[in-house]
């Protein structure tokens, strides 16, 4: 399944049900998970990296905050 990072991040950024805090918290949780996996010398699932990119872009599309 192909995920269009740009389109999905724009859709999430425009969703008023998702708060800036939700983006921040989700990104922090995902970064913590990636960090734990990396410290265990396990391969990091590519989907996790994609979701991190999506969340970062969606958060930045919202502007400063």
mmCIF file of N, CA, C and O in Angstrom:
data_model
loop_
_atom_site.group_PDB
_atom_site.id
_atom_site.type_symbol
_atom_site.label_atom_id
_atom_site.label_comp_id
_atom_site.label_asym_id
_atom_site.label_seq_id
_atom_site.Cartn_x
_atom_site.Cartn_y
_atom_site.Cartn_z
ATOM 1 N N UNK A 1 0.830 -1.178 0.000
ATOM 2 C CA UNK A 1 0.000 0.000 0.000
ATOM 3 C C UNK A 1 0.876 1.242 0.000
ATOM 4 O O UNK A 1 1.759 1.397 0.830
ATOM 5 N N UNK A 2 0.653 2.105 -0.956
ATOM 6 C CA UNK A 2 1.434 3.330 -1.068
ATOM 7 C C UNK A 2 0.765 4.434 -0.258
ATOM 8 O O UNK A 2 -0.439 4.639 -0.353
ATOM 9 N N UNK A 3 1.552 5.111 0.530
ATOM 10 C CA UNK A 3 1.042 6.217 1.337
ATOM 11 C C UNK A 3 1.617 7.511 0.780
ATOM 12 O O UNK A 3 2.825 7.660 0.664
ATOM 13 N N UNK A 4 0.739 8.438 0.427
ATOM 14 C CA UNK A 4 1.165 9.753 -0.037
ATOM 15 C C UNK A 4 1.338 10.636 1.191
ATOM 16 O O UNK A 4 0.361 11.121 1.764
ATOM 17 N N UNK A 5 2.572 10.816 1.602
ATOM 18 C CA UNK A 5 2.884 11.550 2.828
ATOM 19 C C UNK A 5 2.349 12.978 2.760
ATOM 20 O O UNK A 5 1.740 13.459 3.715
ATOM 21 N N UNK A 6 2.539 13.628 1.647
ATOM 22 C CA UNK A 6 2.098 15.020 1.498
ATOM 23 C C UNK A 6 0.580 15.141 1.624
ATOM 24 O O UNK A 6 0.073 15.993 2.357
ATOM 25 N N UNK A 7 -0.149 14.285 0.934
ATOM 26 C CA UNK A 7 -1.621 14.352 0.958
ATOM 27 C C UNK A 7 -2.167 14.008 2.338
ATOM 28 O O UNK A 7 -3.082 14.680 2.837
ATOM 29 N N UNK A 8 -1.624 12.983 2.958
ATOM 30 C CA UNK A 8 -2.116 12.566 4.264
ATOM 31 C C UNK A 8 -1.793 13.614 5.335
ATOM 32 O O UNK A 8 -2.627 13.895 6.197
ATOM 33 N N UNK A 9 -0.612 14.205 5.265
ATOM 34 C CA UNK A 9 -0.268 15.226 6.252
ATOM 35 C C UNK A 9 -1.157 16.456 6.096
ATOM 36 O O UNK A 9 -1.579 17.061 7.085
ATOM 37 N N UNK A 10 -1.489 16.824 4.860
ATOM 38 C CA UNK A 10 -2.388 17.959 4.631
ATOM 39 C C UNK A 10 -3.784 17.661 5.172
ATOM 40 O O UNK A 10 -4.425 18.529 5.782
ATOM 41 N N UNK A 11 -4.245 16.433 4.965
ATOM 42 C CA UNK A 11 -5.566 16.041 5.455
ATOM 43 C C UNK A 11 -5.616 16.077 6.982
ATOM 44 O O UNK A 11 -6.578 16.569 7.573
ATOM 45 N N UNK A 12 -4.578 15.555 7.621
ATOM 46 C CA UNK A 12 -4.534 15.571 9.082
ATOM 47 C C UNK A 12 -4.423 17.001 9.632
ATOM 48 O O UNK A 12 -5.070 17.332 10.629
ATOM 49 N N UNK A 13 -3.617 17.816 8.986
ATOM 50 C CA UNK A 13 -3.439 19.201 9.446
ATOM 51 C C UNK A 13 -4.748 19.975 9.370
ATOM 52 O O UNK A 13 -5.014 20.849 10.201
ATOM 53 N N UNK A 14 -5.582 19.654 8.396
ATOM 54 C CA UNK A 14 -6.842 20.371 8.209
ATOM 55 C C UNK A 14 -7.961 19.835 9.109
ATOM 56 O O UNK A 14 -9.017 20.460 9.197
ATOM 57 N N UNK A 15 -7.748 18.723 9.773
ATOM 58 C CA UNK A 15 -8.786 18.110 10.609
ATOM 59 C C UNK A 15 -8.887 18.855 11.943
ATOM 60 O O UNK A 15 -7.965 18.800 12.761
ATOM 61 N N UNK A 16 -10.003 19.534 12.185
ATOM 62 C CA UNK A 16 -10.136 20.315 13.423
ATOM 63 C C UNK A 16 -10.289 19.441 14.675
ATOM 64 O O UNK A 16 -10.129 19.940 15.791
ATOM 65 N N UNK A 17 -10.559 18.155 14.505
ATOM 66 C CA UNK A 17 -10.711 17.258 15.657
ATOM 67 C C UNK A 17 -9.370 16.912 16.281
ATOM 68 O O UNK A 17 -9.313 16.426 17.415
ATOM 69 N N UNK A 18 -8.282 17.152 15.545
ATOM 70 C CA UNK A 18 -6.944 16.829 16.040
ATOM 71 C C UNK A 18 -6.303 18.115 16.548
ATOM 72 O O UNK A 18 -6.110 19.065 15.793
ATOM 73 N N UNK A 19 -5.969 18.115 17.829
ATOM 74 C CA UNK A 19 -5.373 19.317 18.416
ATOM 75 C C UNK A 19 -3.860 19.341 18.174
ATOM 76 O O UNK A 19 -3.251 18.318 17.824
ATOM 77 N N UNK A 20 -3.281 20.509 18.386
ATOM 78 C CA UNK A 20 -1.822 20.621 18.290
ATOM 79 C C UNK A 20 -1.162 19.707 19.324
ATOM 80 O O UNK A 20 -0.122 19.111 19.069
ATOM 81 N N UNK A 21 -1.786 19.605 20.482
ATOM 82 C CA UNK A 21 -1.259 18.712 21.523
ATOM 83 C C UNK A 21 -1.288 17.259 21.050
ATOM 84 O O UNK A 21 -0.342 16.504 21.311
ATOM 85 N N UNK A 22 -2.352 16.860 20.360
ATOM 86 C CA UNK A 22 -2.435 15.493 19.827
ATOM 87 C C UNK A 22 -1.261 15.201 18.894
ATOM 88 O O UNK A 22 -0.668 14.119 18.954
ATOM 89 N N UNK A 23 -0.938 16.165 18.025
ATOM 90 C CA UNK A 23 0.213 15.980 17.130
ATOM 91 C C UNK A 23 1.502 15.859 17.931
ATOM 92 O O UNK A 23 2.308 14.969 17.695
ATOM 93 N N UNK A 24 1.677 16.766 18.879
ATOM 94 C CA UNK A 24 2.907 16.768 19.681
ATOM 95 C C UNK A 24 3.054 15.458 20.443
ATOM 96 O O UNK A 24 4.110 14.836 20.441
ATOM 97 N N UNK A 25 1.984 15.022 21.104
ATOM 98 C CA UNK A 25 2.021 13.805 21.918
ATOM 99 C C UNK A 25 2.268 12.572 21.051
ATOM 100 O O UNK A 25 3.073 11.692 21.394
ATOM 101 N N UNK A 26 1.586 12.484 19.914
ATOM 102 C CA UNK A 26 1.766 11.338 19.014
ATOM 103 C C UNK A 26 3.188 11.274 18.487
ATOM 104 O O UNK A 26 3.794 10.196 18.425
ATOM 105 N N UNK A 27 3.721 12.429 18.108
ATOM 106 C CA UNK A 27 5.086 12.471 17.595
ATOM 107 C C UNK A 27 6.088 12.096 18.686
ATOM 108 O O UNK A 27 7.035 11.349 18.442
ATOM 109 N N UNK A 28 5.865 12.585 19.889
ATOM 110 C CA UNK A 28 6.757 12.247 21.003
ATOM 111 C C UNK A 28 6.716 10.745 21.296
ATOM 112 O O UNK A 28 7.758 10.118 21.473
ATOM 113 N N UNK A 29 5.518 10.162 21.341
ATOM 114 C CA UNK A 29 5.389 8.721 21.585
ATOM 115 C C UNK A 29 6.073 7.905 20.490
ATOM 116 O O UNK A 29 6.765 6.922 20.775
ATOM 117 N N UNK A 30 5.872 8.309 19.243
ATOM 118 C CA UNK A 30 6.484 7.603 18.127
ATOM 119 C C UNK A 30 8.003 7.713 18.172
ATOM 120 O O UNK A 30 8.715 6.716 17.975
ATOM 121 N N UNK A 31 8.516 8.903 18.460
ATOM 122 C CA UNK A 31 9.970 9.075 18.577
ATOM 123 C C UNK A 31 10.543 8.220 19.709
ATOM 124 O O UNK A 31 11.625 7.641 19.563
ATOM 125 N N UNK A 32 9.826 8.134 20.816
ATOM 126 C CA UNK A 32 10.282 7.290 21.930
ATOM 127 C C UNK A 32 10.323 5.820 21.532
ATOM 128 O O UNK A 32 11.260 5.101 21.880
ATOM 129 N N UNK A 33 9.316 5.377 20.806
ATOM 130 C CA UNK A 33 9.293 3.983 20.340
ATOM 131 C C UNK A 33 10.449 3.699 19.385
ATOM 132 O O UNK A 33 11.113 2.665 19.483
ATOM 133 N N UNK A 34 10.677 4.614 18.453
ATOM 134 C CA UNK A 34 11.774 4.452 17.498
ATOM 135 C C UNK A 34 13.112 4.416 18.237
ATOM 136 O O UNK A 34 13.982 3.601 17.941
ATOM 137 N N UNK A 35 13.261 5.281 19.228
ATOM 138 C CA UNK A 35 14.490 5.321 20.024
ATOM 139 C C UNK A 35 14.713 3.989 20.746
ATOM 140 O O UNK A 35 15.824 3.454 20.749
ATOM 141 N N UNK A 36 13.656 3.428 21.346
ATOM 142 C CA UNK A 36 13.781 2.152 22.050
ATOM 143 C C UNK A 36 14.147 1.018 21.090
ATOM 144 O O UNK A 36 14.981 0.169 21.422
ATOM 145 N N UNK A 37 13.539 1.017 19.929
ATOM 146 C CA UNK A 37 13.852 -0.018 18.937
ATOM 147 C C UNK A 37 15.306 0.112 18.488
ATOM 148 O O UNK A 37 16.031 -0.880 18.405
ATOM 149 N N UNK A 38 15.740 1.334 18.225
ATOM 150 C CA UNK A 38 17.121 1.565 17.785
ATOM 151 C C UNK A 38 18.117 1.144 18.860
ATOM 152 O O UNK A 38 19.171 0.563 18.553
ATOM 153 N N UNK A 39 17.801 1.420 20.123
ATOM 154 C CA UNK A 39 18.704 1.039 21.216
ATOM 155 C C UNK A 39 18.761 -0.470 21.422
ATOM 156 O O UNK A 39 19.714 -0.973 22.008
ATOM 157 N N UNK A 40 17.751 -1.174 20.950
ATOM 158 C CA UNK A 40 17.728 -2.634 21.048
ATOM 159 C C UNK A 40 18.402 -3.285 19.848
ATOM 160 O O UNK A 40 18.385 -4.509 19.714
ATOM 161 N N UNK A 41 18.946 -2.463 18.970
ATOM 162 C CA UNK A 41 19.583 -2.943 17.739
ATOM 163 C C UNK A 41 18.630 -3.757 16.878
ATOM 164 O O UNK A 41 19.028 -4.706 16.212
ATOM 165 N N UNK A 42 17.361 -3.394 16.926
ATOM 166 C CA UNK A 42 16.337 -4.019 16.089
ATOM 167 C C UNK A 42 16.129 -3.138 14.858
ATOM 168 O O UNK A 42 16.364 -1.931 14.910
ATOM 169 N N UNK A 43 15.659 -3.715 13.779
ATOM 170 C CA UNK A 43 15.354 -2.884 12.611
ATOM 171 C C UNK A 43 14.101 -2.034 12.883
ATOM 172 O O UNK A 43 13.131 -2.514 13.470
ATOM 173 N N UNK A 44 14.154 -0.790 12.487
ATOM 174 C CA UNK A 44 13.029 0.113 12.674
ATOM 175 C C UNK A 44 12.067 -0.080 11.508
ATOM 176 O O UNK A 44 12.461 0.036 10.348
ATOM 177 N N UNK A 45 10.807 -0.398 11.811
ATOM 178 C CA UNK A 45 9.831 -0.584 10.725
ATOM 179 C C UNK A 45 9.681 0.692 9.892
ATOM 180 O O UNK A 45 9.574 1.794 10.440
ATOM 181 N N UNK A 46 9.695 0.519 8.595
ATOM 182 C CA UNK A 46 9.615 1.668 7.693
ATOM 183 C C UNK A 46 8.312 2.434 7.871
ATOM 184 O O UNK A 46 8.275 3.651 7.715
ATOM 185 N N UNK A 47 7.234 1.732 8.227
ATOM 186 C CA UNK A 47 5.957 2.402 8.463
ATOM 187 C C UNK A 47 6.056 3.414 9.600
ATOM 188 O O UNK A 47 5.407 4.456 9.557
ATOM 189 N N UNK A 48 6.845 3.098 10.608
ATOM 190 C CA UNK A 48 7.020 4.041 11.716
ATOM 191 C C UNK A 48 7.709 5.316 11.234
ATOM 192 O O UNK A 48 7.341 6.420 11.643
ATOM 193 N N UNK A 49 8.684 5.158 10.361
ATOM 194 C CA UNK A 49 9.382 6.320 9.825
ATOM 195 C C UNK A 49 8.461 7.156 8.939
ATOM 196 O O UNK A 49 8.506 8.385 8.961
ATOM 197 N N UNK A 50 7.609 6.468 8.175
ATOM 198 C CA UNK A 50 6.624 7.182 7.350
ATOM 199 C C UNK A 50 5.663 7.985 8.219
ATOM 200 O O UNK A 50 5.379 9.140 7.930
ATOM 201 N N UNK A 51 5.147 7.352 9.274
ATOM 202 C CA UNK A 51 4.202 8.050 10.142
ATOM 203 C C UNK A 51 4.859 9.223 10.844
ATOM 204 O O UNK A 51 4.241 10.264 11.052
ATOM 205 N N UNK A 52 6.139 9.084 11.182
ATOM 206 C CA UNK A 52 6.850 10.209 11.793
ATOM 207 C C UNK A 52 6.928 11.370 10.806
ATOM 208 O O UNK A 52 6.689 12.520 11.169
ATOM 209 N N UNK A 53 7.213 11.070 9.549
ATOM 210 C CA UNK A 53 7.266 12.125 8.524
ATOM 211 C C UNK A 53 5.895 12.768 8.341
ATOM 212 O O UNK A 53 5.784 13.998 8.220
ATOM 213 N N UNK A 54 4.854 11.956 8.343
ATOM 214 C CA UNK A 54 3.489 12.485 8.180
ATOM 215 C C UNK A 54 3.132 13.403 9.341
ATOM 216 O O UNK A 54 2.628 14.514 9.141
ATOM 217 N N UNK A 55 3.402 12.956 10.561
ATOM 218 C CA UNK A 55 3.075 13.767 11.729
ATOM 219 C C UNK A 55 3.879 15.067 11.776
ATOM 220 O O UNK A 55 3.337 16.125 12.103
ATOM 221 N N UNK A 56 5.167 14.982 11.434
ATOM 222 C CA UNK A 56 5.993 16.198 11.412
ATOM 223 C C UNK A 56 5.464 17.206 10.396
ATOM 224 O O UNK A 56 5.370 18.401 10.688
ATOM 225 N N UNK A 57 5.127 16.726 9.206
ATOM 226 C CA UNK A 57 4.624 17.636 8.178
ATOM 227 C C UNK A 57 3.271 18.214 8.562
ATOM 228 O O UNK A 57 3.020 19.402 8.375
ATOM 229 N N UNK A 58 2.400 17.379 9.105
ATOM 230 C CA UNK A 58 1.066 17.852 9.493
ATOM 231 C C UNK A 58 1.190 18.907 10.583
ATOM 232 O O UNK A 58 0.520 19.947 10.538
ATOM 233 N N UNK A 59 2.060 18.668 11.529
ATOM 234 C CA UNK A 59 2.261 19.634 12.616
ATOM 235 C C UNK A 59 2.820 20.953 12.086
ATOM 236 O O UNK A 59 2.393 22.035 12.491
ATOM 237 N N UNK A 60 3.757 20.862 11.147
ATOM 238 C CA UNK A 60 4.344 22.096 10.597
ATOM 239 C C UNK A 60 3.360 22.847 9.713
ATOM 240 O O UNK A 60 3.422 24.070 9.607
ATOM 241 N N UNK A 61 2.430 22.139 9.075
ATOM 242 C CA UNK A 61 1.424 22.798 8.236
ATOM 243 C C UNK A 61 0.463 23.621 9.086
ATOM 244 O O UNK A 61 -0.157 24.550 8.585
ATOM 245 N N UNK A 62 0.332 23.261 10.339
ATOM 246 C CA UNK A 62 -0.536 24.014 11.246
ATOM 247 C C UNK A 62 0.086 25.356 11.616
ATOM 248 O O UNK A 62 -0.583 26.231 12.121
ATOM 249 N N UNK A 63 1.376 25.475 11.409
ATOM 250 C CA UNK A 63 2.059 26.718 11.769
ATOM 251 C C UNK A 63 2.691 26.616 13.138
ATOM 252 O O UNK A 63 2.709 25.557 13.757
ATOM 253 N N UNK A 64 3.235 27.730 13.625
ATOM 254 C CA UNK A 64 3.913 27.714 14.921
ATOM 255 C C UNK A 64 2.941 27.377 16.051
ATOM 256 O O UNK A 64 1.773 27.736 16.001
ATOM 257 N N UNK A 65 3.474 26.695 17.027
ATOM 258 C CA UNK A 65 2.599 26.387 18.148
ATOM 259 C C UNK A 65 2.999 25.256 18.971
ATOM 260 O O UNK A 65 3.784 24.509 19.009
#
